[in-house]
XYZ file of C-alpha atoms in Angstrom:
675
model
C 103.557 124.415 64.003
C 103.603 120.700 63.288
C 102.350 119.277 66.509
C 102.598 115.646 65.497
C 106.237 115.420 66.572
C 105.123 116.380 70.014
C 102.082 114.067 70.185
C 103.818 111.251 72.196
C 105.204 113.780 74.862
C 101.689 115.301 75.015
C 100.030 112.000 75.613
C 102.560 110.909 78.289
C 102.326 114.154 80.161
C 98.525 114.342 79.788
C 98.121 111.008 81.437
C 100.472 112.032 84.209
C 98.629 115.264 84.958
C 95.246 113.421 84.872
C 96.610 110.756 87.261
C 97.765 113.506 89.505
C 94.361 115.113 89.486
C 92.773 111.810 90.267
C 95.052 110.969 93.108
C 94.887 114.536 94.662
C 91.138 114.636 94.332
C 90.817 111.326 96.223
C 92.969 112.843 98.946
C 91.001 116.010 98.851
C 87.806 114.063 99.499
C 89.238 112.843 102.737
C 90.826 116.207 103.626
C 88.565 118.876 102.093
C 90.218 121.829 103.810
C 93.796 120.997 102.536
C 94.481 123.843 100.173
C 97.938 122.429 99.304
C 96.190 119.618 97.620
C 93.925 122.051 95.730
C 96.954 124.067 94.602
C 98.591 120.796 93.162
C 95.265 119.974 91.292
C 95.044 123.491 89.989
C 98.605 123.374 88.617
C 98.023 120.041 86.987
C 94.765 121.189 85.444
C 96.285 124.389 84.299
C 99.231 122.815 82.601
C 96.975 120.347 80.889
C 94.860 123.241 79.627
C 97.863 124.989 78.239
C 99.222 121.817 76.602
C 95.914 120.960 74.919
C 95.333 124.485 73.693
C 98.909 124.514 72.153
C 98.281 121.124 70.418
C 94.980 122.325 69.075
C 92.727 120.082 71.011
C 90.152 122.767 71.681
C 87.538 120.634 73.584
C 90.069 119.599 76.051
C 91.303 123.011 76.602
C 87.732 124.310 76.948
C 86.747 121.657 79.509
C 89.960 121.968 81.499
C 89.448 125.762 81.573
C 86.058 125.205 83.378
C 87.517 122.620 85.616
C 90.328 124.993 86.566
C 87.906 127.631 87.431
C 86.351 125.386 90.083
C 89.761 124.564 91.548
C 90.717 128.260 91.630
C 87.436 129.147 93.503
C 88.250 126.340 96.065
C 91.853 127.467 96.628
C 90.753 130.997 96.952
C 88.260 129.726 99.682
C 85.306 131.088 97.683
C 83.574 127.688 97.732
C 83.887 124.525 99.798
C 84.315 120.902 98.729
C 81.118 118.914 98.808
C 80.259 115.276 97.671
C 78.291 116.865 94.680
C 81.280 119.023 93.547
C 83.578 116.017 93.847
C 81.348 113.820 91.714
C 81.266 116.707 89.032
C 85.025 117.127 89.002
C 85.604 113.289 88.707
C 83.081 113.168 85.798
C 84.993 115.965 84.092
C 88.244 113.934 84.556
C 86.381 110.976 82.940
C 85.701 113.140 79.896
C 89.266 114.208 79.741
C 90.601 110.790 79.944
C 88.292 109.618 77.214
C 89.610 112.446 74.990
C 93.215 111.549 75.646
C 92.456 107.951 74.708
C 90.692 109.020 71.575
C 93.887 111.060 70.595
C 96.081 108.182 71.468
C 94.039 105.916 69.132
C 94.520 108.376 66.306
C 91.277 110.416 66.808
C 90.922 114.181 67.005
C 89.951 114.265 70.645
C 86.747 115.985 69.978
C 83.852 115.390 72.496
C 80.594 117.147 73.373
C 81.508 118.728 76.799
C 78.680 121.249 76.882
C 76.807 119.524 79.712
C 79.673 118.832 81.957
C 80.899 122.336 81.404
C 77.434 123.640 82.588
C 77.700 121.477 85.598
C 81.062 122.907 86.558
C 79.840 126.496 85.941
C 76.841 126.004 87.994
C 78.971 124.787 90.918
C 81.563 127.568 90.535
C 79.583 130.506 89.011
C 79.343 132.512 92.233
C 83.005 132.060 93.004
C 84.003 133.175 89.498
C 81.938 136.366 89.802
C 83.536 137.060 93.167
C 86.967 136.365 91.887
C 86.582 138.852 88.975
C 85.663 141.512 91.456
C 88.714 140.828 93.636
C 91.200 140.667 90.835
C 91.915 144.400 90.422
C 92.686 144.802 94.028
C 95.014 141.884 94.114
C 96.600 143.166 90.838
C 97.175 146.613 92.324
C 98.886 145.019 95.285
C 101.204 143.082 92.934
C 101.978 146.215 90.871
C 103.180 148.088 93.886
C 105.374 145.324 95.140
C 108.642 146.086 93.207
C 110.886 146.636 96.194
C 114.588 146.845 95.651
C 117.389 145.805 97.974
C 120.635 147.807 98.421
C 122.528 146.001 95.774
C 119.694 146.358 93.118
C 119.476 149.978 93.862
C 123.214 150.374 93.393
C 123.058 148.643 90.036
C 120.103 150.573 88.772
C 121.655 153.875 89.898
C 124.882 153.195 88.210
C 123.150 151.991 85.122
C 121.421 155.281 84.868
C 124.807 157.070 85.185
C 125.787 155.146 81.995
C 122.732 156.530 80.121
C 120.187 153.757 80.873
C 116.736 154.512 81.968
C 114.986 152.352 84.526
C 111.446 151.555 83.877
C 108.771 149.791 85.955
C 106.280 147.980 83.648
C 103.052 146.615 84.854
C 101.556 144.142 82.435
C 98.032 142.674 82.548
C 97.307 139.581 80.378
C 93.926 138.821 78.920
C 91.571 136.703 81.029
C 91.278 134.295 78.010
C 95.072 133.765 77.786
C 95.676 129.963 77.953
C 99.421 130.048 77.883
C 100.457 132.750 80.296
C 104.062 131.475 80.754
C 104.574 131.519 77.046
C 103.300 135.158 76.831
C 105.607 136.168 79.629
C 108.529 134.464 77.802
C 107.661 136.334 74.629
C 107.617 139.660 76.543
C 111.032 138.930 78.082
C 112.517 138.037 74.707
C 111.365 141.232 73.017
C 112.392 143.371 75.927
C 115.864 141.820 76.086
C 116.408 142.806 72.534
C 116.419 146.391 73.472
C 117.647 146.287 77.172
C 117.715 144.118 80.179
C 115.041 142.693 82.624
C 116.406 143.217 86.112
C 113.582 142.029 88.378
C 110.119 140.625 88.289
C 107.140 140.306 90.640
C 106.132 137.548 91.060
C 109.554 136.133 90.773
C 110.663 133.974 87.747
C 109.733 130.636 89.289
C 106.126 131.707 90.048
C 105.815 133.134 86.522
C 107.244 129.950 84.975
C 104.878 127.843 86.865
C 101.927 130.219 86.020
C 101.305 130.682 89.742
C 99.962 134.203 89.306
C 96.594 135.671 88.170
C 96.892 137.797 85.099
C 99.091 140.684 86.190
C 102.884 140.987 86.801
C 105.495 143.664 87.181
C 108.964 144.173 85.542
C 112.019 146.356 86.325
C 113.724 147.142 83.089
C 116.909 148.892 81.885
C 116.936 150.376 78.448
C 118.163 153.422 76.443
C 114.955 153.307 74.410
C 112.237 156.113 74.994
C 109.260 155.097 77.285
C 106.762 155.115 74.386
C 108.949 152.695 72.414
C 109.237 150.305 75.356
C 105.435 150.432 75.846
C 104.972 149.511 72.098
C 107.227 146.431 72.452
C 105.102 145.023 75.161
C 101.733 146.117 73.749
C 102.536 144.456 70.363
C 102.375 141.024 71.839
C 99.089 139.250 71.682
C 96.891 138.650 74.589
C 98.444 141.571 76.510
C 95.410 143.556 77.737
C 96.986 146.508 79.408
C 100.530 148.026 79.847
C 101.328 150.718 82.402
C 104.811 152.028 82.387
C 106.739 154.608 84.475
C 110.267 155.792 84.813
C 112.086 155.321 88.177
C 114.066 158.295 89.331
C 117.192 157.997 91.616
C 116.616 156.129 94.761
C 116.922 157.916 98.088
C 119.965 156.361 99.746
C 122.183 157.724 102.403
C 125.603 158.999 100.928
C 127.491 156.816 103.346
C 125.547 153.669 102.088
C 126.348 154.516 98.534
C 130.058 155.230 99.194
C 130.228 151.939 101.137
C 128.628 149.915 98.364
C 130.526 151.482 95.354
C 134.105 150.482 96.080
C 133.006 146.769 96.129
C 131.454 147.094 92.571
C 133.585 147.365 89.454
C 132.169 149.492 86.619
C 131.843 146.534 84.320
C 129.732 144.726 86.893
C 127.022 147.366 86.760
C 126.979 147.881 83.052
C 124.352 146.380 80.983
C 125.928 142.891 80.806
C 126.021 142.957 84.583
C 122.392 143.555 84.748
C 121.909 140.479 82.588
C 122.319 138.147 85.639
C 118.934 138.745 87.083
C 117.494 138.547 83.613
C 118.490 135.026 83.416
C 115.856 134.211 85.896
C 113.215 134.953 83.347
C 110.992 132.091 82.458
C 111.939 129.758 79.610
C 109.633 128.870 76.705
C 108.220 125.805 78.502
C 106.751 127.457 81.399
C 104.795 124.377 82.403
C 107.951 122.278 82.929
C 109.926 122.848 86.030
C 112.886 121.401 84.329
C 113.205 124.478 82.120
C 114.589 126.520 85.087
C 116.728 124.001 86.923
C 117.693 121.462 84.332
C 116.661 117.826 84.484
C 118.197 114.578 85.576
C 115.573 112.244 83.894
C 114.546 111.825 80.322
C 111.856 109.713 78.600
C 113.106 106.863 76.595
C 110.986 104.720 74.329
C 110.865 100.949 75.526
C 111.590 99.909 71.927
C 115.010 101.677 72.220
C 115.800 99.812 75.383
C 114.884 96.509 73.587
C 117.206 97.472 70.733
C 119.919 98.235 73.310
C 119.345 94.822 74.881
C 119.516 93.102 71.514
C 122.827 94.749 70.705
C 124.124 93.747 74.177
C 123.271 90.128 73.226
C 125.506 90.384 70.265
C 128.318 91.567 72.479
C 127.714 88.537 74.756
C 128.173 86.202 71.788
C 131.402 87.881 70.904
C 132.613 87.752 74.469
C 132.005 84.051 74.613
C 134.041 83.565 71.323
C 136.898 85.725 72.884
C 136.888 83.618 75.971
C 137.382 80.480 73.831
C 140.224 82.132 71.838
C 141.973 83.303 74.892
C 141.776 79.814 76.403
C 143.089 78.305 73.162
C 146.083 80.644 72.765
C 146.949 80.677 76.487
C 147.793 84.342 76.178
C 147.820 86.015 79.715
C 147.272 89.552 78.485
C 144.470 88.476 76.304
C 142.963 86.507 79.168
C 143.146 89.472 81.544
C 141.466 91.644 79.024
C 138.676 89.188 78.402
C 138.091 88.815 82.139
C 137.831 92.661 82.496
C 135.483 92.751 79.490
C 133.367 90.060 81.177
C 133.116 92.118 84.367
C 132.199 95.268 82.613
C 129.620 93.611 80.332
C 128.019 92.056 83.499
C 127.699 95.537 85.062
C 126.350 96.830 81.727
C 123.793 94.058 81.677
C 122.622 95.004 85.139
C 122.289 98.667 84.156
C 120.245 97.818 81.052
C 117.825 95.627 82.992
C 117.444 98.313 85.761
C 116.610 100.854 83.188
C 113.583 98.644 82.385
C 112.420 98.546 85.912
C 109.300 100.451 86.820
C 107.535 100.902 90.132
C 104.233 99.041 90.376
C 102.584 102.263 91.460
C 102.129 103.001 87.734
C 99.552 100.200 87.867
C 98.335 100.548 91.475
C 97.540 104.317 90.910
C 94.554 103.328 88.600
C 92.671 101.544 91.270
C 91.701 104.066 94.000
C 89.398 106.001 91.649
C 87.826 102.727 90.521
C 87.178 101.641 94.075
C 85.483 104.913 94.875
C 83.209 104.391 91.873
C 82.435 100.747 92.637
C 81.603 101.448 96.213
C 78.856 103.744 95.187
C 77.584 101.325 92.588
C 77.446 98.492 95.069
C 76.204 100.601 97.922
C 79.160 99.348 100.106
C 81.623 101.086 102.199
C 85.172 99.946 101.293
C 88.601 101.337 101.951
C 91.519 100.522 99.665
C 95.006 100.314 101.414
C 98.043 100.317 99.242
C 101.404 99.115 100.382
C 104.786 98.680 98.547
C 103.918 100.644 95.543
C 107.557 101.524 95.214
C 108.312 97.920 94.429
C 109.866 97.538 90.943
C 109.055 95.216 88.045
C 110.214 94.922 84.545
C 108.227 97.271 82.224
C 106.992 94.295 80.130
C 105.534 92.712 83.245
C 104.038 95.909 84.411
C 102.217 96.383 81.098
C 100.558 93.000 81.534
C 99.367 92.782 85.110
C 96.932 95.675 85.111
C 93.851 93.567 83.943
C 94.444 90.573 86.259
C 94.805 92.858 89.301
C 91.647 94.792 88.175
C 89.734 91.529 88.010
C 90.884 90.407 91.462
C 89.890 93.666 92.924
C 86.521 93.768 91.371
C 86.052 90.132 92.630
C 86.916 91.251 96.116
C 84.515 94.204 96.124
C 81.595 92.255 94.456
C 81.876 88.734 95.988
C 84.199 89.355 98.951
C 83.111 92.451 100.950
C 79.647 92.201 102.434
C 77.108 94.966 102.525
C 77.372 97.274 105.517
C 74.237 95.745 107.033
C 75.590 92.264 106.783
C 78.872 93.291 108.275
C 77.246 94.905 111.276
C 75.196 91.704 111.879
C 78.424 89.722 111.836
C 80.071 92.065 114.362
C 82.353 93.680 111.784
C 83.072 97.353 111.084
C 80.637 98.809 108.460
C 83.558 99.680 106.224
C 85.377 96.707 104.525
C 89.047 96.850 103.726
C 90.864 95.737 100.677
C 94.688 95.567 100.905
C 96.870 95.740 97.756
C 100.421 94.991 98.660
C 103.634 94.359 96.657
C 107.050 93.235 97.895
C 110.275 91.593 96.707
C 111.307 88.063 97.727
C 114.338 86.646 96.102
C 114.098 86.966 92.395
C 110.372 87.361 92.480
C 107.830 90.032 93.225
C 104.661 89.069 95.187
C 101.456 91.051 94.775
C 98.664 90.357 97.305
C 94.944 91.305 97.180
C 93.430 90.722 100.680
C 89.977 91.501 101.841
C 88.246 91.050 105.207
C 84.980 89.963 103.568
C 83.009 86.744 103.800
C 85.750 84.431 102.354
C 85.012 81.625 99.859
C 81.704 79.793 100.373
C 83.149 76.320 99.733
C 79.674 74.633 99.735
C 78.570 76.888 97.054
C 81.809 76.458 95.035
C 81.469 72.603 95.108
C 77.908 72.771 93.968
C 78.814 74.945 90.979
C 81.802 72.869 90.166
C 79.687 69.691 90.120
C 77.002 71.458 88.178
C 79.463 72.510 85.468
C 81.289 69.160 85.371
C 84.597 70.668 86.562
C 84.890 67.693 89.024
C 83.127 64.403 89.664
C 81.174 63.447 92.769
C 83.867 61.089 93.724
C 86.659 63.728 93.458
C 84.473 66.188 95.441
C 84.484 63.795 98.541
C 88.455 63.722 98.629
C 89.141 67.456 98.060
C 90.789 69.426 100.909
C 89.842 73.110 101.559
C 92.700 74.671 99.624
C 91.817 72.394 96.608
C 88.231 73.575 96.793
C 89.295 77.120 96.888
C 91.481 76.612 93.726
C 88.343 75.475 91.727
C 87.368 79.119 91.251
C 90.222 79.270 88.805
C 88.690 76.601 86.532
C 87.758 77.784 83.063
C 84.511 79.803 83.014
C 83.812 79.023 86.680
C 81.680 81.666 88.481
C 79.605 81.535 91.650
C 77.708 84.711 90.637
C 73.999 84.226 90.651
C 73.509 87.082 88.319
C 75.950 88.544 85.669
C 77.206 92.018 86.564
C 79.675 94.496 85.088
C 81.535 94.560 88.335
C 83.232 91.300 88.748
C 83.620 90.391 85.033
C 80.178 89.652 83.654
C 80.416 85.844 84.654
C 83.885 85.467 83.275
C 85.848 83.326 85.677
C 89.256 83.854 87.352
C 90.833 81.447 84.907
C 91.561 84.428 82.675
C 93.570 85.822 85.587
C 95.419 82.591 86.073
C 96.259 82.104 82.460
C 97.636 85.625 81.931
C 99.838 85.309 85.105
C 101.113 81.988 83.971
C 101.921 83.366 80.555
C 104.176 85.759 82.363
C 105.987 83.085 84.152
C 104.061 83.723 87.366
C 101.422 82.010 89.409
C 98.413 82.793 91.582
C 97.291 81.043 94.847
C 94.479 81.668 97.365
C 94.219 81.348 101.066
C 90.627 81.904 102.334
C 88.904 81.618 105.763
C 85.150 81.529 105.601
C 83.486 84.488 107.235
C 86.919 86.351 107.687
C 88.174 87.066 104.168
C 90.409 85.957 101.320
C 94.105 86.552 100.245
C 95.049 86.170 96.588
C 98.803 85.907 96.182
C 100.421 86.521 92.875
C 104.085 85.421 92.294
C 105.823 87.179 89.324
C 109.448 87.120 88.003
C 111.249 90.344 88.565
C 111.858 90.622 84.801
C 110.936 88.698 81.669
C 114.264 89.600 80.278
C 116.594 87.836 82.659
C 115.844 84.752 84.506
C 117.833 82.159 86.704
C 117.901 78.742 85.047
C 119.391 75.252 85.524
C 121.240 74.289 82.315
C 120.824 70.607 81.528
C 122.060 68.256 78.784
C 119.884 66.115 76.579
C 122.548 64.259 74.468
C 124.435 67.103 72.721
C 121.593 69.633 73.193
C 121.500 72.161 76.108
C 118.246 73.119 77.585
C 117.380 75.647 80.310
C 114.778 75.053 83.105
C 113.645 78.168 85.158
C 114.803 77.952 88.799
C 111.561 79.331 89.934
C 109.744 76.165 88.954
C 112.397 73.760 90.373
C 111.679 72.052 93.789
C 114.673 69.706 93.963
C 117.193 67.938 91.775
C 118.326 64.340 92.486
C 119.937 61.207 91.094
C 117.837 58.129 91.372
C 118.017 54.589 90.144
C 116.073 53.303 87.223
C 114.470 50.792 89.603
C 112.986 53.530 91.707
C 110.562 54.372 88.828
C 107.056 52.703 89.327
C 104.174 51.909 87.019
C 100.616 52.940 88.021
C 97.622 53.437 85.650
C 99.907 52.982 82.636
C 102.115 55.858 83.826
C 105.597 55.999 85.184
C 105.849 57.668 88.521
C 108.217 58.043 91.469
C 107.656 58.250 95.205
C 108.939 61.751 96.155
C 108.766 62.342 99.882
C 105.449 60.613 100.192
C 103.978 61.999 97.071
C 103.293 60.093 93.884
C 104.950 62.239 91.128
C 104.552 61.433 87.458
C 107.750 61.202 85.330
C 108.304 63.001 82.095
C 111.361 62.180 79.825
C 112.369 65.443 78.246
C 114.139 63.502 75.433
C 110.852 61.934 74.361
C 109.043 65.327 74.642
C 111.566 67.069 72.473
C 112.279 64.136 70.145
C 116.003 63.968 71.035
C 117.505 60.550 69.951
C 118.271 58.516 73.067
C 121.721 56.780 73.023
C 121.871 56.163 76.897
C 118.933 53.833 77.396
C 120.930 51.327 79.351
C 122.096 53.771 82.026
C 120.917 52.581 85.543
C 121.072 56.170 87.186
C 118.688 58.890 86.178
C 119.088 62.531 86.758
C 115.649 64.061 87.760
C 114.383 67.524 88.408
C 111.164 67.955 90.433
C 109.149 70.914 89.370
C 105.897 72.474 90.692
C 102.919 74.230 89.166
C 100.478 75.136 91.846
C 99.951 71.880 93.888
C 101.006 69.698 91.007
C 104.410 68.036 90.921
C 106.291 66.435 88.026
C 109.696 64.885 87.602
C 111.691 65.638 84.453
C 114.436 63.089 83.437
C 117.566 64.572 81.860
C 121.060 63.316 80.929
C 122.974 65.550 83.255
C 123.120 68.886 85.056
C 125.482 71.605 83.900
C 124.794 74.291 86.453
C 122.845 77.402 87.427
C 123.083 80.502 85.369
C 121.363 83.854 84.791
C 120.294 84.145 81.232
C 118.324 86.587 79.011
C 115.148 85.276 77.658
C 114.541 85.840 73.932
C 111.377 85.198 72.094
C 111.356 82.593 69.324
C 109.785 85.246 67.126
C 106.742 85.321 64.782
C 107.766 82.126 62.840
C 107.838 79.865 65.873
C 105.042 81.228 68.207
C 103.452 77.880 69.159
C 106.409 75.425 69.770
C 105.016 73.125 72.527
C 106.656 73.467 75.916
C 109.284 75.965 74.799
C 108.920 79.478 76.223
C 111.851 81.037 74.438
C 115.618 80.702 73.921
C 118.858 82.142 75.228
C 122.275 82.722 73.879
C 124.913 81.293 76.093
C 128.397 82.773 76.731
C 129.843 80.591 74.011
C 127.299 81.676 71.461
C 125.365 78.473 71.754
C 121.622 78.628 71.713
C 119.646 76.913 74.513
C 115.983 76.490 74.491
C 114.086 77.298 77.657
C 111.559 74.785 78.899
C 108.006 75.854 79.691
C 107.436 73.691 82.842
C 103.757 74.776 83.146
C 102.931 73.387 79.651
C 104.596 69.976 80.527
C 102.890 69.713 83.897
C 99.505 70.279 82.187
């Protein structure tokens, strides 16, 4: 089998199952007696084992098999969850994640798992031995559990009258079998070639999810001799034992049979009729619940969605052209058709954009495990609380915010939360709290990282800022508290006395700030010394669609993101003042520098004598700037398009958009101009 065609699916599903194991293990650590959690982890680990074995990644399959044994012992109440066993299981997951990453990078996924396998075996060895002793008894119980209801008895009796024999088959799979559901499927396929499977114990759903030990029973109708039926099953690999017996007529009261028979037509109890229960047999993909009940979701490569969006943009251009033609021809039918097309294409645009939206939990889910590890390294007691994980963001934004959030969380753990001893001295609980929260507000998503630690030591921040030349002595005397707090975002700034791996090895929070600004977002901080800090990140809902104000510079159209705009106004030329060789305006008591967009973008100025100026006041953090334009066109939602590889570094232009009439409008990067 060529497994390469399944590699992407394998990687996606492996990451999902490992994430499930991580999340459920963290819950299990808090609720060690919750067997439902153990069952969930066991199923995820078992599925991962089967997938990796099928794909030929033997080290993964081997390690997951040992890990599964431990989960099995816990769920069978043969061992209890301890801090030591939790550490061992998390260590095993680290190895598995490393192997998946290796495969994703083109490697073979091979890794020396001997030591971690031994650790798992030492913890679960006594349970494994106990389990092997109990298995025959449990299997025997399962084998004798083929009870039939009245309808099933009637069907089987009448099938016998037509020359069929009813067999009860007890199958035991090898203990080394990695893909039990696949073996069950193969057995069903072979048997159905010579008859019909009527019933199974456990039922089809449990067999499909591999929620059984190694033994199951089948009720089977066939005209083949018993020996032939046994050969069919025995011939399948990894079948360790097959016991078969023929079922004689059921003992049923004559009245019951007479009552049941008139309601059943002959064709309903023929072999095709017996096929209905057989349809409950597991499908080939026993690890995927969608095999039994169908699926309402599919995986779509993000590149395909990008292609779909590009095609839609071509449609928008043609739509704009049609609108112009309809207006010129003054044809009512054409105008009505174009208006309907506009509405439909607007709905289509919304659908395409929604298809790209992903819950932020895909990023948030990485952090609880990290917090657990870091609290041990730092000898601190910290609880992570996550709120609003269902909040959705565009996939392209989601892919980029993981590292900034990771850095902020590490910063809170290392610099923010005090040691348990310090907290007790300050009258705080021993355990610190870090809140990771997301929520929608308008066309933005806000993500907050809040801790109840010591807050920002402003005296220390000022000392470091002066030491590194970030500010002058004169500037330091005039700074307000929130401005001092913002200094921690300066390039290379760090208050750490020693470099550590926890909060970024001395790399300052400027990396976080720059990354968020490149996404069209921003970050701010609100800190109270001794009580904690709140980092607030503002992000656009999507990088694909943004609200802009369209403006004119001579004959050119430019777009300015609404998220950056504070206010628009028309002022007199005489309102512009000169200070320190710069033009400024007095905006509500603030001195705001003026930037002429025509000069910045080298647009020839034919209107120098006009006495009135159209200005747009924009904000970046606590800095304001006034852009001067020729006129305002109006607000519009546009799709942001990259300028491509040939124009990657055009100053103060973040991209372009295609307007309804097919005209290209450049989108202004306000942050670059304010800098």
